[in-house]
CSV table of C-alpha atoms and ligand atoms in Angstrom, one decimal:
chain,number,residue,atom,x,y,z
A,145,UNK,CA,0.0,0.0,0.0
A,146,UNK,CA,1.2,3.5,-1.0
A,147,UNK,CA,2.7,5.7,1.8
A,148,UNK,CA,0.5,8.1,3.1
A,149,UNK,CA,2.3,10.3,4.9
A,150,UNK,CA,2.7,13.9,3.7
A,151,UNK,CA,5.9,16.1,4.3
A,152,UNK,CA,4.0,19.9,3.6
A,153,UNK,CA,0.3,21.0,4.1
A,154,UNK,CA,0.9,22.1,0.1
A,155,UNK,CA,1.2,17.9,-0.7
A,156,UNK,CA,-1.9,17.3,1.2
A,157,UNK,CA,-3.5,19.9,-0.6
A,158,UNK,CA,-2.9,18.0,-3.8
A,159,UNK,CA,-3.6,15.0,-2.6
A,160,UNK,CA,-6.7,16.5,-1.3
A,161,UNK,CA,-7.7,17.9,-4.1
A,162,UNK,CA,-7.3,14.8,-6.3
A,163,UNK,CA,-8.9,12.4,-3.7
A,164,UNK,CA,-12.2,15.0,-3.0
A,165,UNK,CA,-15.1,15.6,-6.0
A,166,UNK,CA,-14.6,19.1,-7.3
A,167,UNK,CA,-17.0,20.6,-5.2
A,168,UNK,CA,-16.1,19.7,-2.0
A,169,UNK,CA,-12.5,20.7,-2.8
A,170,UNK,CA,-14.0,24.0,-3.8
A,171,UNK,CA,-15.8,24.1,-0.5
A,172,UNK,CA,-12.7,24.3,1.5
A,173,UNK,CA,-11.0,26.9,-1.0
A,174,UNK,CA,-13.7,29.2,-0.6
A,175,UNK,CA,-12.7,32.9,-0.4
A,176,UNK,CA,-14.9,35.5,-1.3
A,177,UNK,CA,-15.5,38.2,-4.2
A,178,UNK,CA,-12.0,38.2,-6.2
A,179,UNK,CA,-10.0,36.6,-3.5
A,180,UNK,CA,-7.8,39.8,-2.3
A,181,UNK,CA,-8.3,38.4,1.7
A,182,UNK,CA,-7.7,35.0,1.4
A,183,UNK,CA,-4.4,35.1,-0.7
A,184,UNK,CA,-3.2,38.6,1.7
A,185,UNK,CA,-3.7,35.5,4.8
A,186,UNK,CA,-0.9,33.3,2.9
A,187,UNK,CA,1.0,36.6,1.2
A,188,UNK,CA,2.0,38.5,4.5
A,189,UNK,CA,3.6,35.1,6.2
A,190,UNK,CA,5.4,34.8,3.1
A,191,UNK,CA,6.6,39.0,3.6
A,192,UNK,CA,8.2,38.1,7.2
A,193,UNK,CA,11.9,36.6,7.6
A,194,UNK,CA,13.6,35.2,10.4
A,195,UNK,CA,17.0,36.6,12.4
A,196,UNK,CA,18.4,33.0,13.0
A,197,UNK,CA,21.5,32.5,15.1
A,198,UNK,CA,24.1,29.9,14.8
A,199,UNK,CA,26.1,28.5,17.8
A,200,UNK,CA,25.2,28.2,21.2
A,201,UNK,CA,21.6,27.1,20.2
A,202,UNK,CA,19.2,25.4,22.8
A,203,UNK,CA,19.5,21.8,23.1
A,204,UNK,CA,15.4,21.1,23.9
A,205,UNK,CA,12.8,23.4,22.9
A,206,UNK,CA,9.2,23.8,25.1
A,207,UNK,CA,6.1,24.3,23.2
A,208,UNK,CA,3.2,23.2,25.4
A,209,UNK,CA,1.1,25.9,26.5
A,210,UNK,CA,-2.6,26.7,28.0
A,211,UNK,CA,-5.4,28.6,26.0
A,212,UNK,CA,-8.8,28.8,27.3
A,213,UNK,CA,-7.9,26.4,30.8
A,214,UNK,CA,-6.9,24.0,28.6
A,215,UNK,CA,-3.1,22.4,28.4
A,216,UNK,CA,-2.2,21.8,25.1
A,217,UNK,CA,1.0,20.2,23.5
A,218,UNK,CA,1.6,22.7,21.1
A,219,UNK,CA,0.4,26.0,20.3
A,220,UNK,CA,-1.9,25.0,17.2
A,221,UNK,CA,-5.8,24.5,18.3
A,222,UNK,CA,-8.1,22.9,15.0
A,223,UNK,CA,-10.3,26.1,14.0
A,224,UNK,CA,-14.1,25.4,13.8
A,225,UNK,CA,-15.3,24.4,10.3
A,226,UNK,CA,-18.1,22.4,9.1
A,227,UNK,CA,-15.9,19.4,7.3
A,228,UNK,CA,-19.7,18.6,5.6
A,229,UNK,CA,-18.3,15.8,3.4
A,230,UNK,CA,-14.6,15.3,3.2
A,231,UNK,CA,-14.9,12.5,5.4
A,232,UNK,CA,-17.2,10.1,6.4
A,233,UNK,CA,-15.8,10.8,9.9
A,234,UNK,CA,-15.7,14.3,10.1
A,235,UNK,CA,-15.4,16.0,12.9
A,236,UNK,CA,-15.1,12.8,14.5
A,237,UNK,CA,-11.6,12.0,13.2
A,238,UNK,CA,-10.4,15.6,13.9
A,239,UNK,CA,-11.3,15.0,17.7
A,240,UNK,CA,-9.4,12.1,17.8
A,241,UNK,CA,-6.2,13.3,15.8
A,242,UNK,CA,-6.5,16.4,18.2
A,243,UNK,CA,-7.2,14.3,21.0
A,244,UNK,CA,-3.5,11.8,20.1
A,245,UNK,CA,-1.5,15.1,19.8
A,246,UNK,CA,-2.6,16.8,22.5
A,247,UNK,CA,-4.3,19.5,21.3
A,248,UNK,CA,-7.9,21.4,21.5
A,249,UNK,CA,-10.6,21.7,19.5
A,250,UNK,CA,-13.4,23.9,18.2
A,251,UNK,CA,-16.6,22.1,17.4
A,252,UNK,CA,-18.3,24.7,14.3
A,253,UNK,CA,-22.6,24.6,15.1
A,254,UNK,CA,-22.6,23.9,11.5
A,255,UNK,CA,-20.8,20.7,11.8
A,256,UNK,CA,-21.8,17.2,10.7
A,257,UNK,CA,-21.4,15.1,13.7
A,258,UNK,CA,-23.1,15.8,17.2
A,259,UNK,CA,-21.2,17.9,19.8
A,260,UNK,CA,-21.4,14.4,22.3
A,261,UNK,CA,-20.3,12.0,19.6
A,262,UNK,CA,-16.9,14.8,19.2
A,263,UNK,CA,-16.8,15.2,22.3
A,264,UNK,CA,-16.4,11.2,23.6
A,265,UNK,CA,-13.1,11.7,21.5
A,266,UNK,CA,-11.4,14.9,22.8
A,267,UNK,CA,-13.1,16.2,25.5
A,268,UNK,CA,-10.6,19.3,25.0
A,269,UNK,CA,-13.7,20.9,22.8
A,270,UNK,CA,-14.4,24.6,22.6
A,271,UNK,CA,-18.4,25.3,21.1
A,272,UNK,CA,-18.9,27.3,18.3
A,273,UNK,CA,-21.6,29.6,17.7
A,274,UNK,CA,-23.0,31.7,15.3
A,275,UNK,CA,-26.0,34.3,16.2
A,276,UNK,CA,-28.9,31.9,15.1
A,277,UNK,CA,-32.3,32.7,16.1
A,278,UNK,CA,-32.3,35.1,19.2
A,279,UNK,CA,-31.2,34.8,23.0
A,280,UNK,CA,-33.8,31.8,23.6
A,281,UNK,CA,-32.7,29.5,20.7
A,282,UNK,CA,-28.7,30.9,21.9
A,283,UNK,CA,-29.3,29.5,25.7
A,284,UNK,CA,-31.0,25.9,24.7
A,285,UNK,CA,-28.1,25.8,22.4
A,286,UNK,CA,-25.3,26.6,25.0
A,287,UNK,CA,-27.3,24.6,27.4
A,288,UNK,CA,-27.0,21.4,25.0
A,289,UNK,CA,-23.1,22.1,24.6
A,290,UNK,CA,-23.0,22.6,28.4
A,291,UNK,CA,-24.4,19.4,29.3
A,292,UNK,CA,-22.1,17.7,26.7
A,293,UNK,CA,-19.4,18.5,28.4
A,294,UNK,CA,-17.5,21.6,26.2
A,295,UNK,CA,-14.9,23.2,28.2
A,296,UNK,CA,-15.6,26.7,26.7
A,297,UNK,CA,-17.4,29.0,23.9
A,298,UNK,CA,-16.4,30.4,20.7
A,299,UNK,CA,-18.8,32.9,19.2
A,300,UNK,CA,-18.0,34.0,15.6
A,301,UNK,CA,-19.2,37.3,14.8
A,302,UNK,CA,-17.6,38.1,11.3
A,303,UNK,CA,-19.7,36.5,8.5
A,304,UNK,CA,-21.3,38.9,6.3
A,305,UNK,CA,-23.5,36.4,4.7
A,306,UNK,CA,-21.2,38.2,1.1
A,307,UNK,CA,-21.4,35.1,-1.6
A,308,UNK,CA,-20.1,34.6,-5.3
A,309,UNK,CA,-16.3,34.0,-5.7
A,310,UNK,CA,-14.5,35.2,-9.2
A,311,UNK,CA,-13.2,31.6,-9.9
A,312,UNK,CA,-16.9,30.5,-9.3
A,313,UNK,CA,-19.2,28.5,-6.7
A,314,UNK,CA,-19.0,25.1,-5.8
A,315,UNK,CA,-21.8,23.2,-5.9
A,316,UNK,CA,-23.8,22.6,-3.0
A,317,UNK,CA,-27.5,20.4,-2.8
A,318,UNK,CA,-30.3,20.9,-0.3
A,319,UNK,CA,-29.9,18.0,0.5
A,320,UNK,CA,-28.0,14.6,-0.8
A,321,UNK,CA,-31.0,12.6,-2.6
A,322,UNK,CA,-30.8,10.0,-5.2
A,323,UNK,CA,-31.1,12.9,-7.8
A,324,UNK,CA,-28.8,14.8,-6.4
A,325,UNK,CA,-25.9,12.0,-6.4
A,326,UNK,CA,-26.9,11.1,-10.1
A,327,UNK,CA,-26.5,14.8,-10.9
A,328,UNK,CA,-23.1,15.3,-9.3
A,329,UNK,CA,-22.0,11.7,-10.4
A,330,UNK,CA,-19.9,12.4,-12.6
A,331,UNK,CA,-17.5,14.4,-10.8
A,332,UNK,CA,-18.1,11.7,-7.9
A,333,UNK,CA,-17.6,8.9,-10.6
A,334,UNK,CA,-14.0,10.4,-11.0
A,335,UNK,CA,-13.2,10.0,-7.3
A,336,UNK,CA,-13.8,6.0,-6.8
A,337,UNK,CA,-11.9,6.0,-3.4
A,338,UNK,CA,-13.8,8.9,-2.0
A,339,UNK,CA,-17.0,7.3,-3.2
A,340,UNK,CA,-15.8,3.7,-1.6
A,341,UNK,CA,-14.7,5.8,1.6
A,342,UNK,CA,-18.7,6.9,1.8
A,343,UNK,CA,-20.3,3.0,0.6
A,344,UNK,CA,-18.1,1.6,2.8
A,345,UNK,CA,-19.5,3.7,5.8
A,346,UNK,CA,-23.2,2.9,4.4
A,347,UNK,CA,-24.2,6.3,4.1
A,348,UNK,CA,-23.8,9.6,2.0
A,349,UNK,CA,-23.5,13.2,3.3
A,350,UNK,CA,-26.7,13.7,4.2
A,351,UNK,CA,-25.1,17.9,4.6
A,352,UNK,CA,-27.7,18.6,7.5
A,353,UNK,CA,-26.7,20.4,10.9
A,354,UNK,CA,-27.1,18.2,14.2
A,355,UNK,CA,-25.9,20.7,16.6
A,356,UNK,CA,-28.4,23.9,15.9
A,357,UNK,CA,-31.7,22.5,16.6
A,358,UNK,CA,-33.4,23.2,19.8
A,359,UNK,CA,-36.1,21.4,21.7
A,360,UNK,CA,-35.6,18.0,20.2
A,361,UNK,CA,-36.5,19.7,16.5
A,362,UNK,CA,-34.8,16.9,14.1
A,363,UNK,CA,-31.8,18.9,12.1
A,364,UNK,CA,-32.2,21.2,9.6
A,365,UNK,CA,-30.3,21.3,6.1
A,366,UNK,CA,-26.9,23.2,6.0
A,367,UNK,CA,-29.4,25.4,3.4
A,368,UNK,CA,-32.3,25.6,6.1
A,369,UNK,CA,-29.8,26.5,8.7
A,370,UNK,CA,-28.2,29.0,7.0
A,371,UNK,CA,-31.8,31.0,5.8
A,372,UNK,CA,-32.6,30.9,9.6
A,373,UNK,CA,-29.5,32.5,10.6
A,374,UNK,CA,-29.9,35.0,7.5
A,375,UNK,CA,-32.8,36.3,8.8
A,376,UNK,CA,-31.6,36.5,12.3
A,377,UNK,CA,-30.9,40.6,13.1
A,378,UNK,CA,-27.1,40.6,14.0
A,379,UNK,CA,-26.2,40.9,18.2
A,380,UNK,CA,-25.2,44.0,19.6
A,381,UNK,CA,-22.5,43.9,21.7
A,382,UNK,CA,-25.4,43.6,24.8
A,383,UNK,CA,-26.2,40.6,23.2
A,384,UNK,CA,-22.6,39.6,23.1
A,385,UNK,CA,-22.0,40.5,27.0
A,386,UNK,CA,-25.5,38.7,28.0
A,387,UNK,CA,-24.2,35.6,25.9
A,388,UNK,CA,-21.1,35.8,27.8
A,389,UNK,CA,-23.2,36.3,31.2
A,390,UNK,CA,-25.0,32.7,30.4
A,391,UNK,CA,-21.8,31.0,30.3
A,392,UNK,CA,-19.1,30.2,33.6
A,393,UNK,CA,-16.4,29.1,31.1
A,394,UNK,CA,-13.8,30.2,29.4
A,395,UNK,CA,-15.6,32.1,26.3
A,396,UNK,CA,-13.8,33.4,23.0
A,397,UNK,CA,-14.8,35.8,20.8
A,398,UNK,CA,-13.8,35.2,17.0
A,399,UNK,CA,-13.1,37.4,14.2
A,400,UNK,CA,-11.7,40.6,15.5
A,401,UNK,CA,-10.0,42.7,12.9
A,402,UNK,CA,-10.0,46.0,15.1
A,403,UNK,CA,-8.1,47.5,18.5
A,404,UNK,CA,-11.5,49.0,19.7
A,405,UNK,CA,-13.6,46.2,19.2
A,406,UNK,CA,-10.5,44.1,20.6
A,407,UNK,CA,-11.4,46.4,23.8
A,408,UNK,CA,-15.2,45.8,23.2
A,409,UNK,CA,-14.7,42.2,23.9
A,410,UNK,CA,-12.8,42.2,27.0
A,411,UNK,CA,-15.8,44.9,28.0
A,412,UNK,CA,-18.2,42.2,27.5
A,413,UNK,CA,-15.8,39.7,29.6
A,414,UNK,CA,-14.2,37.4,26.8
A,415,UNK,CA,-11.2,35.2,27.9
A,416,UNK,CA,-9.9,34.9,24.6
A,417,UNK,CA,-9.8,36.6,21.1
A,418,UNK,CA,-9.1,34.9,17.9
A,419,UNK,CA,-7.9,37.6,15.2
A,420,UNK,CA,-9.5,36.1,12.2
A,421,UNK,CA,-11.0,36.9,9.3
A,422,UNK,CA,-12.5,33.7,8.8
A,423,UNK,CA,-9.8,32.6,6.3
A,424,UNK,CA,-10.8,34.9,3.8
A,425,UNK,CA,-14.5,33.7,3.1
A,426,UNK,CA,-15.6,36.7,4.6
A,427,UNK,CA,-15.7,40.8,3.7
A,428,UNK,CA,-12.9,40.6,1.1
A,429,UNK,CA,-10.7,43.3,1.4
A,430,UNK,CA,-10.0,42.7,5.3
A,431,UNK,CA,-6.1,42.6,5.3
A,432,UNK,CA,-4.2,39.6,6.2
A,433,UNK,CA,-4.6,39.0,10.3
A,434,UNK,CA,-0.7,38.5,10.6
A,435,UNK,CA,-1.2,42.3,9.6
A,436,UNK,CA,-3.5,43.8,12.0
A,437,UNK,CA,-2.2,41.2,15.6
A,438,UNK,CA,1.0,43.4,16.4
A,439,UNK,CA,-1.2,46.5,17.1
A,440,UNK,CA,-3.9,44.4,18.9
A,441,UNK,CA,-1.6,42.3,20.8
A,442,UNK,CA,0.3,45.8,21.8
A,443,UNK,CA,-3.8,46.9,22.8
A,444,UNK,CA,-4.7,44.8,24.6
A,445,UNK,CA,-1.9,43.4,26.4
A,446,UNK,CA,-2.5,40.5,29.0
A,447,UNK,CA,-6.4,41.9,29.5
A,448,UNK,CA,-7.3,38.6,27.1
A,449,UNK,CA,-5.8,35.6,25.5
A,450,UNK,CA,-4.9,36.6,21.8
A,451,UNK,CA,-5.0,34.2,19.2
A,452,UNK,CA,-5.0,34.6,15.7
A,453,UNK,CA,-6.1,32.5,12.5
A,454,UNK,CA,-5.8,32.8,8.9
A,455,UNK,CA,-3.5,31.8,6.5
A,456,UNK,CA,-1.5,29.2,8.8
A,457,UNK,CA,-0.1,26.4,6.3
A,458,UNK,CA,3.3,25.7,8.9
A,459,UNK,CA,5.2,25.6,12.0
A,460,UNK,CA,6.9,29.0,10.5
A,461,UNK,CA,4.0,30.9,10.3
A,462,UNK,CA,2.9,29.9,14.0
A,463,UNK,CA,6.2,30.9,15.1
A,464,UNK,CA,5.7,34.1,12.9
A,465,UNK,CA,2.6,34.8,15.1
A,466,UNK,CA,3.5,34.1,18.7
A,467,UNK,CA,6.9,36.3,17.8
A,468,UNK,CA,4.1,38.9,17.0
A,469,UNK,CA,2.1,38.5,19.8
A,470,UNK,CA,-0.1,35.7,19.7
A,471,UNK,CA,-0.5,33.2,22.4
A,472,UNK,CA,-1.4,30.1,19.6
A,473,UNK,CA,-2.9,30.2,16.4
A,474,UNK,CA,-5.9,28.4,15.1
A,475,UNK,CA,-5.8,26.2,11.9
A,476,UNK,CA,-8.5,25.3,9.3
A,477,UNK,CA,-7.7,24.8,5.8
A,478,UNK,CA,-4.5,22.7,7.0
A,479,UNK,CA,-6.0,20.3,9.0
A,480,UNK,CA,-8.4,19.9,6.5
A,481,UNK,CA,-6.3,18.7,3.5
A,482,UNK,CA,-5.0,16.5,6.1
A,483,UNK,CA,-8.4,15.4,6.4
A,484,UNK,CA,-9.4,14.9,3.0
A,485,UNK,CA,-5.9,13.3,2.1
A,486,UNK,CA,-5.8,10.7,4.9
A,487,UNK,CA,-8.4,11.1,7.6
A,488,UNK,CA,-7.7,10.6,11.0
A,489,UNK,CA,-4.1,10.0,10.2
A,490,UNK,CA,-3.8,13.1,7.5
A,491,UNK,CA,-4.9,15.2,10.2
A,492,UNK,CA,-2.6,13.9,12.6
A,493,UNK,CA,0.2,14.2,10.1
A,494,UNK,CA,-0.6,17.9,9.8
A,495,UNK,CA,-0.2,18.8,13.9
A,496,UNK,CA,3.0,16.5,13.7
A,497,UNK,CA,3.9,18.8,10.7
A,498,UNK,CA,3.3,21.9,12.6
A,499,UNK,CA,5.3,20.5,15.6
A,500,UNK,CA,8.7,19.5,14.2
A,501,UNK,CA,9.0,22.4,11.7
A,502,UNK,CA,8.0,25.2,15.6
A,503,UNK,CA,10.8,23.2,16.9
A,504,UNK,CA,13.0,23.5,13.9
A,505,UNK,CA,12.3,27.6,14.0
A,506,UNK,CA,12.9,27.9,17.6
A,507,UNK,CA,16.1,26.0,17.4
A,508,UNK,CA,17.4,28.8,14.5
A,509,UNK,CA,16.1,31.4,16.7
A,510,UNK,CA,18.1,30.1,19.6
A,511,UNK,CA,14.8,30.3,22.0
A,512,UNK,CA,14.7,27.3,23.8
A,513,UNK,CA,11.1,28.2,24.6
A,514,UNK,CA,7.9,29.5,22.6
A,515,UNK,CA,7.6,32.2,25.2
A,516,UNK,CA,10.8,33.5,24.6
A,517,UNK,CA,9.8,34.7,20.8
A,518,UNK,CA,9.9,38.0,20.4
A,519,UNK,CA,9.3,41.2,17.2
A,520,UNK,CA,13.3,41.1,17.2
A,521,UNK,CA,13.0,37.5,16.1
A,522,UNK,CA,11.4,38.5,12.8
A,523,UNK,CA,12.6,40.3,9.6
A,524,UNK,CA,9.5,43.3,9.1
A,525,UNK,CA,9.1,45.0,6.6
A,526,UNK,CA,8.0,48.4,6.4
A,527,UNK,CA,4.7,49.9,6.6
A,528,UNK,CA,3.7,45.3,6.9
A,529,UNK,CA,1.5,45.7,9.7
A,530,UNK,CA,-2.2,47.8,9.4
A,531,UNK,CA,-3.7,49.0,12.5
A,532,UNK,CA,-7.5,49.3,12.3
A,533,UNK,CA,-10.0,51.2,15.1
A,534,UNK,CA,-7.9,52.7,16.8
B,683,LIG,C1,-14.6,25.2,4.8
B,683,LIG,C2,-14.6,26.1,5.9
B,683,LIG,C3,-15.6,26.2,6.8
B,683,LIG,C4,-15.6,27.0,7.9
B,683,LIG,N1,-16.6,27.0,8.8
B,683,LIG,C5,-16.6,27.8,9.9
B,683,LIG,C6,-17.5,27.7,10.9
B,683,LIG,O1,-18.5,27.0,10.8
B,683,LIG,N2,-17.4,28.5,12.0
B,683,LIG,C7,-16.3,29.4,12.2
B,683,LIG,O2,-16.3,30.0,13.2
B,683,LIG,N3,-15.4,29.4,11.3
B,683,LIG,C8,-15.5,28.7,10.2
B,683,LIG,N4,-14.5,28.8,9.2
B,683,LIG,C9,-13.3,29.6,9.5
B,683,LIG,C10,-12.2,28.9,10.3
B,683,LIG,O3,-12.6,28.6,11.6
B,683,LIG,C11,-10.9,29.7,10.3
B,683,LIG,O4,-11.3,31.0,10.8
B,683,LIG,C12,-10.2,29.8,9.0
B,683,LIG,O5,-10.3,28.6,8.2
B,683,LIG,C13,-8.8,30.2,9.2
B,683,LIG,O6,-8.1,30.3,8.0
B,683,LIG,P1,-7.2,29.1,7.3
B,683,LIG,O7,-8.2,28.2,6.7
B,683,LIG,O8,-6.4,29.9,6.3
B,683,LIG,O9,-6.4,28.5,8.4
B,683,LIG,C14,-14.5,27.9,8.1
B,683,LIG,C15,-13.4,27.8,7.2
B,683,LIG,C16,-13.4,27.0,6.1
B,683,LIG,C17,-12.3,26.9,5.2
C-alpha cells in the first residue's frame, strides 16, 4: 500500500484535491469576491523573515502551552469548520487526531457530527456559535453544549453572509437525494476511493446540521440553517455580553480585525480573542490578520488571551505569530487537507507537521522556549503591519 504520509500542508493539498469531487474541494477553497483576503492570509507570512543564530543554540525546545484552561501540547488548536463531506468521519476523526496530539478543538454549530459524539473523542472541545435565532434559541443551544461537556465558547461574529467567488461556486445540494448524487456523479464517478470511503461507511452526506436544533427539533439542512441564521438581526455587543453572562467558562470571541472592538470584547468579559477573518471567506478586502495582531496584541496586552487565524499552512508561520504577539494560532484549511488526504491520520500528520517544523524555528532562533519569541525574532518590513479602530 502507497505511503500516506505527507511532508508539507501544500502535498496534502494536492492530494486533497485529487482524492475529493470538485465541489467539495471547492468548498474548502472558498474565499470571497475576487480573493484579495484569502491570498493577503498566505502573502504576508510569506513577507516576514527570520533573524536566525548559529552556535550556542538550545538543546530542547518547550512548546506546550494553555489557552482557554486548557493544556495543550503545542500552540496549534483545529479552528471550527463544518468538514460537511470530506470524510465520512468528520469531525469525528479531527477529535481524535487532536485528542492523540494533544491539542484542543473547536466544534463549528454547523458541523456534521453531534457535539457528544466529538466530544467522547477529545473532551478538549471549545463550542462554536454563530447568532442563530435570538437569545432563547442561543441559551437551549449553549445549554446542549453545556451538558455535553464543552470546556468553553467560541462565538464568531464576522460572516457577512457576502457570496459569489471570481473563480466561481462550488456546488452545494439541499440535500443529498438519489437525484442529487446522479447529478453530481460524474465528478463523484471520478473519485472512486472517496465514493468507496462513503459506501463503505453505508451512508452519504446527508449535509444537515445536528448541533443547531433546539427542543428535540430533528436537524435542519446546512441550506435551512443557514436561511434561519440570514434572517436573524445581527447581536449587539449587549447581546454579546448577556451571551457571555450565560456561560461560567472560558468564552472566545472570534473574528476581530480591530483595536476598539478588541477592547469591546474584553468589555463584554471574553477570555480569549481569535484575530480572524474567517480565512478569507468573509468581507474581502480585510487585510491579512498576521497584519492587523502586532497593534492588537500591543492593545490589549494581558487583558485577554490573543490568538490569531488565517493563512497558517506551517510551523513558521505559527512561530511568525506568537513572535508577534499571539499566544497560539488556530488552523482550518490545514487540517483539512489533512483530512481529505488521509483522515484521521492526515490530520494527525498535519499537527505533527506543525510540531517538528516550531521546533526547527525555535532552534534557528536560539529560544529554547515558545515564550521566549519576540518582534526582534522576525525580519518586518516596512509599513507590513495595518492598525484598524484605533
Ligand atoms: C470550509 C470552511 C468552513 C468554515 N466554517 C466555519 C464555521 O462553521 N465556524 C467558524 O467560526 N469558522 C469557520 N471557518 C473559518 C475557520 O474557523 C478559520 O477562521 C479559517 O479557516 C482560518 O483560515 P485558514 O483556513 O487559512 O487556516 C471555516 C473555514 C473553512 C475553510
Amino acid at each position: 500500500m502507497a505511503n500516506k504520509w505527507f511532508e508539507t500542508v501544500a502535498v496534502a493539498q494536492r492530494r486533497a484535491k485529487k482524492h475529493l469531487p470538485a465541489s467539495v474541494y471547492g468548498a474548502v477553497i472558498g474565499g470571497a469576491e475576487a480573493g484579495h483576503t484569502i491570498k493577503d492570509n498566505i502573502a504576508a507570512f510569506g513577507e516576514l523573515g527570520f533573524a536566525p543564530l548559529t552556535a550556542g543554540l538550545p538543546a530542547t525546545r518547550e512548546m506546550a502551552t494553555n489557552v482557554m484552561g486548557q493544556d495543550i501540547s503545542l500552540p496549534v488548536l483545529i479552528s471550527p469548520t463544518g468538514v460537511q463531506a470530506v470524510h465520512p468521519d468528520g469531525e469525528v476523526a479531527v477529535a481524535r487526531a487532536a485528542a492523540a496530539r494533544g491539542t484542543a478543538m473547536g466544534l463549528s454549530s454547523f458541523a456534521s457530527k453531534p457535539i457528544e459524539d466529538v466530544i467522547a473523542a477529545n473532551p478538549k472541545l471549545f463550542f462554536q456559535m454563530y447568532w442563530v435565532g435570538g437569545r432563547d434559541e442561543m441559551q437551549l443551544r449553549m445549554e446542549r453544549a453545556r451538558k455535553a461537556g464543552a470546556v468553553g465558547i467560541i462565538v464568531t461574529l464576522d460572516w457577512s453572509f457576502s457570496f459569489g467567488r471570481d473563480w466561481g461556486s462550488p456546488r452545494i445540494p439541499e440535500k443529498m437525494t438519489f437525484q442529487e448524487m446522479l447529478r453530481q456523479a460524474p465528478s463523484v464517478a471520478v473519485r472512486p476511493a472517496y465514493l468507496y470511503q462513503w459506501l463503505r461507511n453505508g451512508v452519504v452526506p446527508d449535509l444537515t446540521v445536528p448541533n443547531l436544533p433546539v427542543g428535540g427539533a430533528p436537524a435542519p439542512t446546512f441550506f435551512g440553517a443557514y436561511g434561519q441564521w440570514a434572517g436573524t438581526t445581527p447581536p449587539s455587543w449587549e447581546d454579546v455580553a448577556w451571551l457571555r453572562s450565560q456561560w461560567t467558562g472560558p468564552f472566545m470571541v472570534k473574528g476581530i480585525t480591530r483595536i476598539d472592538e478588541a477592547k469591546r470584547a474584553i468589555d463584554a468579559g471574553a477570555t480569549a480573542i481569535s484575530v480572524s477573518n474567517h480565512g478569507g471567506n468573509n468581507l474581502d478586502g480585510t487585510p491579512a490578520t498576521i497584519r492587523l495582531l502586532p497593534d492588537i496584541a500591543t492593545a490589549v496586552g494581558d487583558q485577554v488571551e490573543v490568538l490569531l487565524d488565517g493563512g497558517v499552512r506551517r510551523g513558521g508561520d505559527v512561530v511568525k505569530a506568537l513572535a508577534l504577539g499571539a499566544k497560539a494560532v488556530l488552523i482550518g484549511r490545514a487540517y483539512l487537507w489533512g483530512l481529505g488526504a488521509n483522515g484521521q491520520a492526515g490530520v494527525e500528520n498535519v499537527l505533527d507537521l506543525m510540531r517538528s517544523s516550531i521546533d526547527a524555528c525555535l532552534l534557528g532562533l536560539g529560544r529554547s522556549s515558545i515564550s521566549e519569541l519576540t518582534p526582534d525574532d522576525l525580519v518586518i518590513p516596512p509599513g507590513f503591519s495595518r492598525r484598524l479602530g484605533h
